[in-house]
């Protein structure tokens, strides 16, 4: 049982900011002995790449950034959800629920405080410490490792969209080598805009020791040998936490000079100014960025598309996307956005005297847009997006559905009955083959998709939500807001978490 001295208290209410100790170093080493608390940390000044010097840093982030990472990292399961979009809710629950279930926060007193730090860090809660079996801990460690790796690479270090390496990697000529099931390769790859490098990334989570890190380093070395002459960075992220200790990251890295990155297969060279940075910052400039952003948000799109009308609402956010371009992290907390609160107040002032349809037109004239949102059932996470991105996702979904229908072997009903008798490993390999076939078909369609998605994106700006959702009524326009929500937005997406259901503080 959980010891009697652990009080049974409701979660405390506090802003969702935490310090995440991060140790940068040039290769795996023994786990630092409580240096996440005792070392002299450097202040994190923000970076679009690796800091100039290795050592300990103490960046501050929000729970919203961590949840953003959790919802977007991992295998793309949307090819399996073409006919059953409601199951997107289940996948989102699976990605965020281990974090809510097992993480808590506690106050800390570092030996060398960093100016501006919140003196609050994440840790494991008593449920994990006293009541969780080993198999559940292993599953939670996987999700923690993937989430914190995505957070570190994208929110902290400015990497563009990550992709699973199992689908083939960055170099078309090397696809078959990267797909070799006999090779132990890293989890993810990405392309860094500022560094102009490929990144190969391996994620580890849980009570991460030297043995685990060495295995990850070996996976990166194998990937590095395949990438060979192309300039790249190998990145090993260990998200380590034990009961009673702070969650901290070790980031072991190595730089491999070589040839510059290739233009992505099928890309329009005129659009290469984007260079795979934060895609949403470049949707007006690059058709390929638009395709990438739509793919990255397909899980959220399917969740919104399949949600009952009673669960949908729209929330006003400033239409000026530049106010939410990356400054630190991927999301802009709306309570810190100097545009949002006064503009919402003006809209509320006009609301009592205006019909709903006219009100939507009115808030646009004020410089507001309304993003469609819903709460993901089983969580206290709200996801949403703009009508322009929703329209692009809708068009992409239609094209993906057509691929699934015309490609033999992708549908479950096409699989032979003996498939069910295969071992777990054999079934996993067959599903991986299906995902690779689907991705190859998607890439072949890229030249045609550019025009289709661009047209949908532009038309979405003037479309009503009722038309986009193919429903007779518009979702409720929520001008009152919910004081219980902590909101954040990117140029085209929305995320909110309940301030009353954040990870409870440890006593």
Short mmCIF file of C-alpha atoms in Angstrom, two decimals:
data_model
loop_
_atom_site.label_atom_id
_atom_site.label_comp_id
_atom_site.label_asym_id
_atom_site.label_seq_id
_atom_site.Cartn_x
_atom_site.Cartn_y
_atom_site.Cartn_z
CA UNK A 1 0.00 0.00 0.00
CA UNK A 2 0.96 3.64 -0.33
CA UNK A 3 2.35 4.61 3.10
CA UNK A 4 -0.02 6.35 5.50
CA UNK A 5 2.15 9.48 5.68
CA UNK A 6 1.35 10.25 2.00
CA UNK A 7 -1.75 12.48 2.28
CA UNK A 8 -4.76 11.82 0.06
CA UNK A 9 -5.10 15.34 -1.30
CA UNK A 10 -6.63 16.74 -4.48
CA UNK A 11 -4.24 18.12 -7.09
CA UNK A 12 -2.98 21.58 -6.27
CA UNK A 13 -3.77 24.47 -8.58
CA UNK A 14 -0.74 26.18 -10.06
CA UNK A 15 0.52 27.50 -13.36
CA UNK A 16 1.83 24.68 -15.50
CA UNK A 17 5.52 25.65 -15.54
CA UNK A 18 8.40 23.35 -14.63
CA UNK A 19 12.18 23.32 -14.83
CA UNK A 20 13.68 20.36 -16.68
CA UNK A 21 17.38 19.80 -15.87
CA UNK A 22 19.27 18.87 -19.04
CA UNK A 23 22.86 17.59 -19.27
CA UNK A 24 24.55 17.93 -22.66
CA UNK A 25 27.63 15.76 -23.22
CA UNK A 26 29.54 14.12 -26.10
CA UNK A 27 28.74 10.49 -25.36
CA UNK A 28 27.14 8.06 -22.91
CA UNK A 29 28.49 8.07 -19.38
CA UNK A 30 27.39 6.89 -15.98
CA UNK A 31 24.24 8.36 -14.54
CA UNK A 32 25.10 11.61 -12.75
CA UNK A 33 24.66 11.27 -9.00
CA UNK A 34 22.03 13.87 -8.10
CA UNK A 35 23.87 16.49 -10.14
CA UNK A 36 20.48 17.51 -11.50
CA UNK A 37 20.03 19.07 -8.05
CA UNK A 38 23.62 19.88 -6.94
CA UNK A 39 25.44 21.00 -10.11
CA UNK A 40 25.74 24.63 -11.09
CA UNK A 41 23.26 24.89 -13.97
CA UNK A 42 23.52 27.42 -16.75
CA UNK A 43 20.47 29.49 -17.61
CA UNK A 44 18.84 28.46 -20.90
CA UNK A 45 18.93 31.44 -23.21
CA UNK A 46 16.98 29.79 -25.99
CA UNK A 47 18.56 28.02 -28.92
CA UNK A 48 17.90 26.97 -32.48
CA UNK A 49 20.48 24.23 -32.10
CA UNK A 50 22.88 22.81 -29.60
CA UNK A 51 24.35 25.13 -26.97
CA UNK A 52 27.94 26.21 -27.51
CA UNK A 53 29.12 24.36 -24.42
CA UNK A 54 28.17 21.03 -22.91
CA UNK A 55 27.12 20.88 -19.27
CA UNK A 56 24.01 21.31 -17.15
CA UNK A 57 21.18 23.65 -18.12
CA UNK A 58 17.79 24.29 -16.51
CA UNK A 59 15.25 25.35 -19.18
CA UNK A 60 11.70 26.08 -18.10
CA UNK A 61 8.76 24.68 -20.02
CA UNK A 62 5.03 24.18 -19.66
CA UNK A 63 2.87 21.10 -19.33
CA UNK A 64 1.22 22.26 -22.54
CA UNK A 65 4.52 21.94 -24.43
CA UNK A 66 5.01 18.44 -23.06
CA UNK A 67 1.48 17.37 -24.02
CA UNK A 68 1.99 18.91 -27.48
CA UNK A 69 5.05 16.69 -27.88
CA UNK A 70 3.16 13.63 -26.61
CA UNK A 71 0.31 14.01 -29.10
CA UNK A 72 2.61 14.42 -32.12
CA UNK A 73 5.45 11.91 -31.59
CA UNK A 74 5.27 8.27 -32.55
CA UNK A 75 4.30 6.08 -35.42
CA UNK A 76 1.78 7.50 -37.85
CA UNK A 77 -1.23 5.28 -37.18
CA UNK A 78 -3.62 7.29 -39.35
CA UNK A 79 -3.28 4.86 -42.32
CA UNK A 80 -5.08 2.32 -40.13
CA UNK A 81 -7.85 4.77 -39.24
CA UNK A 82 -9.12 5.71 -42.68
CA UNK A 83 -12.54 4.14 -42.17
CA UNK A 84 -12.72 4.44 -38.37
CA UNK A 85 -11.62 7.99 -37.47
CA UNK A 86 -13.26 7.77 -34.04
CA UNK A 87 -10.41 5.52 -32.92
CA UNK A 88 -8.09 8.51 -33.22
CA UNK A 89 -9.41 9.49 -29.79
CA UNK A 90 -8.11 6.21 -28.39
CA UNK A 91 -4.63 6.73 -29.82
CA UNK A 92 -4.47 10.23 -28.33
CA UNK A 93 -5.54 8.87 -24.94
CA UNK A 94 -2.79 6.24 -25.16
CA UNK A 95 -0.19 8.94 -25.83
CA UNK A 96 -1.06 11.28 -22.97
CA UNK A 97 -2.57 9.09 -20.27
CA UNK A 98 0.70 7.54 -18.99
CA UNK A 99 2.04 11.04 -18.35
CA UNK A 100 -1.03 12.03 -16.35
CA UNK A 101 -1.11 8.66 -14.58
CA UNK A 102 2.45 8.53 -13.31
CA UNK A 103 4.00 12.02 -13.27
CA UNK A 104 3.72 14.54 -10.50
CA UNK A 105 5.50 17.76 -9.58
CA UNK A 106 7.37 18.79 -6.48
CA UNK A 107 9.09 21.93 -5.23
CA UNK A 108 12.88 21.87 -5.24
CA UNK A 109 15.71 23.91 -3.74
CA UNK A 110 18.71 23.57 -6.08
CA UNK A 111 22.09 24.21 -4.55
CA UNK A 112 22.75 26.79 -7.28
CA UNK A 113 19.45 28.42 -8.26
CA UNK A 114 19.10 29.66 -11.85
CA UNK A 115 17.57 33.14 -12.28
CA UNK A 116 14.02 32.90 -13.56
CA UNK A 117 13.63 29.23 -12.70
CA UNK A 118 10.32 28.06 -11.24
CA UNK A 119 11.85 25.86 -8.49
CA UNK A 120 9.36 23.15 -9.45
CA UNK A 121 10.23 19.93 -11.25
CA UNK A 122 8.53 16.80 -12.48
CA UNK A 123 8.87 13.50 -10.67
CA UNK A 124 7.08 10.17 -10.31
CA UNK A 125 3.95 10.10 -8.19
CA UNK A 126 3.16 7.61 -5.38
CA UNK A 127 0.98 5.48 -7.66
CA UNK A 128 4.01 4.67 -9.81
CA UNK A 129 6.30 4.31 -6.81
CA UNK A 130 4.17 1.92 -4.78
CA UNK A 131 1.48 0.38 -6.96
CA UNK A 132 2.67 -0.08 -10.56
CA UNK A 133 3.82 -3.43 -11.93
CA UNK A 134 6.92 -3.81 -14.06
CA UNK A 135 5.18 -4.23 -17.43
CA UNK A 136 3.23 -1.00 -16.89
CA UNK A 137 6.45 0.76 -15.88
CA UNK A 138 8.09 -0.40 -19.11
CA UNK A 139 5.22 0.95 -21.19
CA UNK A 140 5.30 4.26 -19.31
CA UNK A 141 9.08 4.49 -19.79
CA UNK A 142 8.65 4.14 -23.56
CA UNK A 143 6.05 6.90 -23.71
CA UNK A 144 8.07 9.16 -21.39
CA UNK A 145 11.21 8.65 -23.47
CA UNK A 146 9.51 9.42 -26.77
CA UNK A 147 7.66 12.44 -25.40
CA UNK A 148 10.64 14.08 -23.72
CA UNK A 149 12.85 13.37 -26.73
CA UNK A 150 10.34 15.12 -28.99
CA UNK A 151 10.12 18.00 -26.52
CA UNK A 152 13.90 18.37 -26.31
CA UNK A 153 14.54 18.17 -30.05
CA UNK A 154 11.65 20.34 -31.21
CA UNK A 155 10.70 22.74 -28.39
CA UNK A 156 14.20 23.19 -26.99
CA UNK A 157 16.57 22.73 -29.93
CA UNK A 158 14.52 23.87 -32.91
CA UNK A 159 14.37 20.67 -34.93
CA UNK A 160 11.72 20.39 -37.62
CA UNK A 161 9.11 17.63 -37.78
CA UNK A 162 10.38 14.22 -36.66
CA UNK A 163 9.65 11.02 -38.53
CA UNK A 164 10.07 7.36 -37.67
CA UNK A 165 13.23 5.99 -39.24
CA UNK A 166 11.53 2.65 -39.86
CA UNK A 167 9.73 4.16 -42.87
CA UNK A 168 12.99 4.65 -44.70
CA UNK A 169 15.00 7.66 -43.53
CA UNK A 170 16.01 10.87 -45.30
CA UNK A 171 17.94 9.61 -48.37
CA UNK A 172 15.85 7.95 -51.12
CA UNK A 173 18.80 5.88 -52.36
CA UNK A 174 19.25 4.44 -48.86
CA UNK A 175 15.62 3.58 -48.16
CA UNK A 176 16.01 -0.17 -48.45
CA UNK A 177 19.04 -0.15 -46.17
CA UNK A 178 17.21 1.84 -43.53
CA UNK A 179 14.30 -0.58 -43.82
CA UNK A 180 16.45 -3.66 -43.11
CA UNK A 181 14.62 -5.36 -40.21
CA UNK A 182 17.85 -7.07 -39.11
CA UNK A 183 19.51 -3.77 -38.27
CA UNK A 184 19.03 -2.18 -34.84
CA UNK A 185 18.54 1.45 -35.84
CA UNK A 186 17.51 4.61 -33.95
CA UNK A 187 13.90 5.72 -33.50
CA UNK A 188 13.59 9.03 -35.31
CA UNK A 189 15.13 11.34 -37.84
CA UNK A 190 14.61 14.99 -38.69
CA UNK A 191 16.19 17.84 -40.56
CA UNK A 192 17.42 20.89 -38.66
CA UNK A 193 16.81 24.20 -40.39
CA UNK A 194 19.47 26.32 -38.68
CA UNK A 195 22.18 23.65 -38.57
CA UNK A 196 21.41 22.39 -42.10
CA UNK A 197 21.94 18.84 -40.90
CA UNK A 198 20.08 15.58 -40.71
CA UNK A 199 19.53 14.40 -37.16
CA UNK A 200 19.34 10.74 -36.17
CA UNK A 201 17.64 10.43 -32.80
CA UNK A 202 17.25 7.64 -30.25
CA UNK A 203 14.91 7.94 -27.25
CA UNK A 204 15.28 6.17 -23.92
CA UNK A 205 13.08 6.61 -20.86
CA UNK A 206 12.66 5.42 -17.28
CA UNK A 207 15.50 4.64 -14.89
CA UNK A 208 18.04 5.09 -17.69
CA UNK A 209 21.46 3.68 -16.88
CA UNK A 210 24.74 3.43 -18.76
CA UNK A 211 23.88 0.03 -20.26
CA UNK A 212 20.69 1.37 -21.81
CA UNK A 213 22.48 4.43 -23.17
CA UNK A 214 25.23 2.31 -24.71
CA UNK A 215 22.60 0.28 -26.57
CA UNK A 216 21.08 3.52 -27.84
CA UNK A 217 24.50 4.81 -28.91
CA UNK A 218 25.10 1.57 -30.83
CA UNK A 219 21.76 2.07 -32.63
CA UNK A 220 22.81 5.59 -33.58
CA UNK A 221 26.20 4.35 -34.78
CA UNK A 222 24.48 1.82 -37.05
CA UNK A 223 22.27 4.56 -38.49
CA UNK A 224 25.26 6.86 -38.89
CA UNK A 225 27.11 4.24 -40.95
CA UNK A 226 24.16 4.03 -43.33
CA UNK A 227 23.88 7.81 -43.68
CA UNK A 228 27.61 7.78 -44.35
CA UNK A 229 28.85 10.75 -46.35
CA UNK A 230 25.96 13.09 -45.53
CA UNK A 231 26.43 15.64 -42.76
CA UNK A 232 24.39 14.69 -39.71
CA UNK A 233 24.18 14.81 -35.96
CA UNK A 234 23.46 11.81 -33.76
CA UNK A 235 21.36 12.58 -30.68
CA UNK A 236 20.68 10.23 -27.77
CA UNK A 237 18.10 11.49 -25.27
CA UNK A 238 17.72 9.73 -21.93
CA UNK A 239 14.65 10.84 -19.95
CA UNK A 240 15.59 9.57 -16.52
CA UNK A 241 13.50 9.59 -13.36
CA UNK A 242 13.20 7.51 -10.22
CA UNK A 243 10.76 7.82 -7.32
CA UNK A 244 11.68 10.81 -5.19
CA UNK A 245 14.07 12.25 -7.79
CA UNK A 246 13.66 14.96 -10.43
CA UNK A 247 12.97 14.10 -14.04
CA UNK A 248 16.12 15.10 -15.94
CA UNK A 249 17.48 14.57 -19.43
CA UNK A 250 20.88 13.53 -20.67
CA UNK A 251 21.52 14.50 -24.28
CA UNK A 252 24.54 12.72 -25.72
CA UNK A 253 25.45 13.92 -29.19
CA UNK A 254 28.06 13.73 -31.92
CA UNK A 255 28.56 15.76 -35.09
CA UNK A 256 29.43 14.02 -38.37
CA UNK A 257 30.55 16.43 -41.14
CA UNK A 258 29.85 15.62 -44.75
CA UNK A 259 27.68 16.44 -47.75
CA UNK A 260 24.78 18.89 -47.31
CA UNK A 261 21.21 17.55 -46.99
CA UNK A 262 19.36 16.63 -50.15
CA UNK A 263 16.16 18.29 -51.29
CA UNK A 264 13.38 15.98 -50.04
CA UNK A 265 12.09 13.56 -52.66
CA UNK A 266 9.46 15.20 -54.84
CA UNK A 267 9.97 18.65 -53.33
CA UNK A 268 9.54 21.88 -55.20
CA UNK A 269 12.93 23.59 -55.10
CA UNK A 270 11.24 27.00 -55.14
CA UNK A 271 9.76 26.11 -51.77
CA UNK A 272 12.98 25.03 -50.17
CA UNK A 273 13.33 28.24 -48.17
CA UNK A 274 11.39 26.42 -45.48
CA UNK A 275 14.12 23.79 -44.94
CA UNK A 276 11.88 21.73 -42.67
CA UNK A 277 11.80 24.18 -39.76
CA UNK A 278 8.62 24.69 -37.75
CA UNK A 279 6.30 23.91 -40.63
CA UNK A 280 3.41 26.10 -39.51
CA UNK A 281 5.60 29.20 -39.73
CA UNK A 282 5.95 28.64 -43.50
CA UNK A 283 2.53 27.55 -44.73
CA UNK A 284 2.15 30.67 -46.84
CA UNK A 285 5.53 30.09 -48.51
CA UNK A 286 5.76 26.36 -49.10
CA UNK A 287 3.34 23.76 -50.44
CA UNK A 288 5.59 21.04 -49.00
CA UNK A 289 5.39 22.64 -45.57
CA UNK A 290 1.61 22.59 -45.89
CA UNK A 291 1.64 18.88 -46.74
CA UNK A 292 3.94 18.20 -43.79
CA UNK A 293 1.84 20.21 -41.35
CA UNK A 294 -1.35 18.50 -42.49
CA UNK A 295 0.26 15.07 -42.05
CA UNK A 296 1.51 16.03 -38.58
CA UNK A 297 -2.02 17.03 -37.50
CA UNK A 298 -3.98 14.16 -39.07
CA UNK A 299 -4.58 12.47 -35.72
CA UNK A 300 -6.04 15.67 -34.27
CA UNK A 301 -8.04 16.22 -37.46
CA UNK A 302 -9.59 12.75 -37.27
CA UNK A 303 -10.48 13.35 -33.63
CA UNK A 304 -12.20 16.63 -34.50
CA UNK A 305 -13.90 15.23 -37.58
CA UNK A 306 -15.43 12.33 -35.65
CA UNK A 307 -16.41 14.18 -32.45
CA UNK A 308 -20.16 14.56 -31.75
CA UNK A 309 -21.50 18.03 -32.49
CA UNK A 310 -22.26 18.57 -28.79
CA UNK A 311 -18.54 18.24 -27.96
CA UNK A 312 -17.31 20.76 -30.52
CA UNK A 313 -16.85 24.47 -29.95
CA UNK A 314 -14.84 27.25 -31.52
CA UNK A 315 -12.57 29.60 -29.60
CA UNK A 316 -11.39 33.03 -30.78
CA UNK A 317 -7.68 33.59 -31.35
CA UNK A 318 -5.93 36.47 -33.12
CA UNK A 319 -5.83 35.97 -36.88
CA UNK A 320 -2.27 37.37 -36.98
CA UNK A 321 -0.24 34.15 -37.22
CA UNK A 322 3.05 35.99 -36.76
CA UNK A 323 2.17 36.61 -33.10
CA UNK A 324 2.47 32.85 -32.53
CA UNK A 325 5.61 32.06 -34.52
CA UNK A 326 8.28 30.17 -32.62
CA UNK A 327 10.08 32.24 -30.04
CA UNK A 328 10.63 29.74 -27.27
CA UNK A 329 9.04 26.37 -27.62
CA UNK A 330 6.35 25.55 -30.14
CA UNK A 331 3.28 26.97 -28.39
CA UNK A 332 2.29 30.45 -27.23
CA UNK A 333 0.42 30.44 -23.91
CA UNK A 334 -2.62 32.60 -24.59
CA UNK A 335 -2.66 34.11 -21.11
CA UNK A 336 0.70 35.69 -22.05
CA UNK A 337 -0.46 36.81 -25.51
CA UNK A 338 -1.03 40.55 -25.38
CA UNK A 339 -3.45 40.37 -28.32
CA UNK A 340 -5.80 37.61 -27.23
CA UNK A 341 -7.34 38.82 -23.96
CA UNK A 342 -8.27 42.39 -25.00
CA UNK A 343 -9.59 41.24 -28.38
CA UNK A 344 -11.73 38.58 -26.72
CA UNK A 345 -13.03 41.20 -24.30
CA UNK A 346 -14.06 43.42 -27.22
CA UNK A 347 -15.84 40.48 -28.86
CA UNK A 348 -17.71 39.69 -25.64
CA UNK A 349 -18.83 43.29 -25.46
CA UNK A 350 -20.45 43.00 -28.88
CA UNK A 351 -21.92 39.54 -28.30
CA UNK A 352 -25.15 40.39 -26.40
CA UNK A 353 -26.35 42.58 -29.26
CA UNK A 354 -25.42 40.31 -32.18
CA UNK A 355 -26.76 37.07 -33.63
CA UNK A 356 -24.34 34.14 -33.77
CA UNK A 357 -23.88 34.20 -37.55
CA UNK A 358 -23.25 37.93 -37.61
CA UNK A 359 -21.02 37.60 -34.56
CA UNK A 360 -18.65 35.25 -36.40
CA UNK A 361 -18.34 37.78 -39.20
CA UNK A 362 -17.90 40.51 -36.61
CA UNK A 363 -15.01 38.88 -34.81
CA UNK A 364 -13.23 38.44 -38.15
CA UNK A 365 -13.53 42.18 -38.73
CA UNK A 366 -11.92 42.65 -35.29
CA UNK A 367 -8.92 40.56 -36.39
CA UNK A 368 -9.97 37.32 -34.68
CA UNK A 369 -10.31 33.85 -36.12
CA UNK A 370 -12.19 30.97 -34.49
CA UNK A 371 -10.42 27.62 -34.13
CA UNK A 372 -12.42 24.40 -33.86
CA UNK A 373 -11.71 22.48 -30.65
CA UNK A 374 -12.89 19.48 -28.66
CA UNK A 375 -11.87 17.71 -25.48
CA UNK A 376 -10.31 14.33 -26.08
CA UNK A 377 -12.59 11.90 -24.20
CA UNK A 378 -10.85 10.24 -21.28
CA UNK A 379 -8.42 13.16 -20.85
CA UNK A 380 -8.44 16.79 -19.81
CA UNK A 381 -6.68 17.76 -23.05
CA UNK A 382 -8.39 19.95 -25.65
CA UNK A 383 -7.04 19.96 -29.22
CA UNK A 384 -8.03 22.18 -32.12
CA UNK A 385 -7.00 23.82 -35.38
CA UNK A 386 -7.80 26.62 -37.78
CA UNK A 387 -10.36 26.24 -40.55
CA UNK A 388 -7.57 26.61 -43.15
CA UNK A 389 -5.55 23.72 -41.75
CA UNK A 390 -8.72 21.69 -41.18
CA UNK A 391 -9.64 22.10 -44.84
CA UNK A 392 -6.15 20.99 -45.91
CA UNK A 393 -6.34 17.95 -43.61
CA UNK A 394 -9.76 17.11 -45.03
CA UNK A 395 -8.37 17.07 -48.56
CA UNK A 396 -5.36 15.03 -47.51
CA UNK A 397 -7.61 12.52 -45.75
CA UNK A 398 -9.64 12.07 -48.94
CA UNK A 399 -6.47 11.37 -50.92
CA UNK A 400 -5.17 8.93 -48.28
CA UNK A 401 -8.49 7.11 -48.29
CA UNK A 402 -8.27 6.75 -52.06
CA UNK A 403 -4.75 5.26 -51.69
CA UNK A 404 -6.01 2.72 -49.17
CA UNK A 405 -8.88 1.70 -51.43
CA UNK A 406 -6.84 1.21 -54.58
CA UNK A 407 -3.72 -0.40 -53.10
CA UNK A 408 -3.99 -4.19 -52.72
CA UNK A 409 -3.03 -5.55 -49.34
CA UNK A 410 -3.62 -2.41 -47.25
CA UNK A 411 -7.12 -3.34 -46.11
CA UNK A 412 -7.58 -5.81 -43.26
CA UNK A 413 -10.08 -7.77 -45.34
CA UNK A 414 -7.36 -8.34 -47.94
CA UNK A 415 -5.15 -10.14 -45.44
CA UNK A 416 -5.10 -13.94 -45.54
CA UNK A 417 -6.59 -15.76 -42.60
CA UNK A 418 -3.18 -17.17 -41.69
CA UNK A 419 -2.13 -13.65 -40.69
CA UNK A 420 -3.85 -14.18 -37.35
CA UNK A 421 -1.68 -17.26 -36.74
CA UNK A 422 1.60 -15.39 -37.18
CA UNK A 423 3.82 -14.55 -34.24
CA UNK A 424 3.69 -11.06 -32.76
CA UNK A 425 7.02 -10.26 -34.42
CA UNK A 426 5.82 -11.48 -37.81
CA UNK A 427 2.57 -9.52 -37.52
CA UNK A 428 4.53 -6.40 -36.57
CA UNK A 429 6.80 -6.82 -39.60
CA UNK A 430 3.77 -7.21 -41.88
CA UNK A 431 2.12 -4.08 -40.48
CA UNK A 432 5.38 -2.20 -40.92
CA UNK A 433 5.47 -3.30 -44.55
CA UNK A 434 1.93 -1.97 -44.99
CA UNK A 435 2.88 1.38 -43.47
CA UNK A 436 5.87 1.64 -45.79
CA UNK A 437 3.77 0.86 -48.86
CA UNK A 438 1.29 3.52 -47.77
CA UNK A 439 4.05 6.11 -47.28
CA UNK A 440 5.54 5.36 -50.69
CA UNK A 441 2.12 5.87 -52.28
CA UNK A 442 1.75 9.16 -50.40
CA UNK A 443 5.10 10.40 -51.66
CA UNK A 444 4.27 9.44 -55.25
CA UNK A 445 1.16 11.61 -54.96
CA UNK A 446 3.09 14.64 -53.63
CA UNK A 447 3.28 16.65 -56.90
CA UNK A 448 -0.50 16.43 -57.27
CA UNK A 449 -1.12 17.05 -53.58
CA UNK A 450 0.61 20.42 -53.66
CA UNK A 451 -2.08 22.03 -55.78
CA UNK A 452 -4.94 20.19 -54.09
CA UNK A 453 -3.96 21.10 -50.54
CA UNK A 454 -3.04 24.67 -51.42
CA UNK A 455 -6.46 25.19 -52.98
CA UNK A 456 -8.20 23.63 -49.96
CA UNK A 457 -6.12 25.71 -47.53
CA UNK A 458 -6.96 28.97 -49.27
CA UNK A 459 -10.66 28.11 -49.63
CA UNK A 460 -10.81 27.16 -45.97
CA UNK A 461 -10.17 30.77 -44.95
CA UNK A 462 -13.64 31.82 -46.13
CA UNK A 463 -15.52 28.59 -45.43
CA UNK A 464 -18.07 28.21 -42.67
CA UNK A 465 -17.45 25.51 -40.11
CA UNK A 466 -20.81 23.97 -40.97
CA UNK A 467 -19.58 23.47 -44.55
CA UNK A 468 -16.23 22.06 -43.49
CA UNK A 469 -17.88 19.69 -41.01
CA UNK A 470 -20.73 18.90 -43.43
CA UNK A 471 -23.26 19.54 -40.69
CA UNK A 472 -26.27 21.86 -40.74
CA UNK A 473 -25.29 23.90 -37.69
CA UNK A 474 -22.22 25.84 -36.73
CA UNK A 475 -20.45 24.70 -33.54
CA UNK A 476 -20.90 26.96 -30.53
CA UNK A 477 -18.70 30.06 -30.55
CA UNK A 478 -17.26 30.26 -27.03
CA UNK A 479 -16.49 33.87 -26.13
CA UNK A 480 -16.79 33.42 -22.37
CA UNK A 481 -13.87 31.05 -22.10
CA UNK A 482 -13.17 28.60 -19.31
CA UNK A 483 -11.14 29.81 -16.36
CA UNK A 484 -10.26 26.19 -15.66
CA UNK A 485 -8.31 25.88 -18.92
CA UNK A 486 -4.74 26.86 -19.64
CA UNK A 487 -4.72 27.60 -23.38
CA UNK A 488 -1.96 27.69 -25.95
CA UNK A 489 -1.78 28.06 -29.72
CA UNK A 490 0.58 27.75 -32.64
CA UNK A 491 -0.02 29.54 -35.95
CA UNK A 492 -2.62 26.92 -36.95
CA UNK A 493 -3.34 24.69 -33.91
CA UNK A 494 -4.82 24.99 -30.43
CA UNK A 495 -4.13 23.05 -27.25
CA UNK A 496 -5.50 23.49 -23.74
CA UNK A 497 -5.18 21.55 -20.50
CA UNK A 498 -7.23 21.71 -17.34
CA UNK A 499 -5.39 23.64 -14.65
CA UNK A 500 -7.20 21.50 -12.08
CA UNK A 501 -5.98 18.22 -13.52
CA UNK A 502 -2.30 18.87 -13.92
CA UNK A 503 0.10 16.34 -12.39
CA UNK A 504 -0.45 16.66 -8.63
CA UNK A 505 2.32 18.10 -6.54
CA UNK A 506 4.19 15.60 -4.41
CA UNK A 507 3.84 16.19 -0.69
#
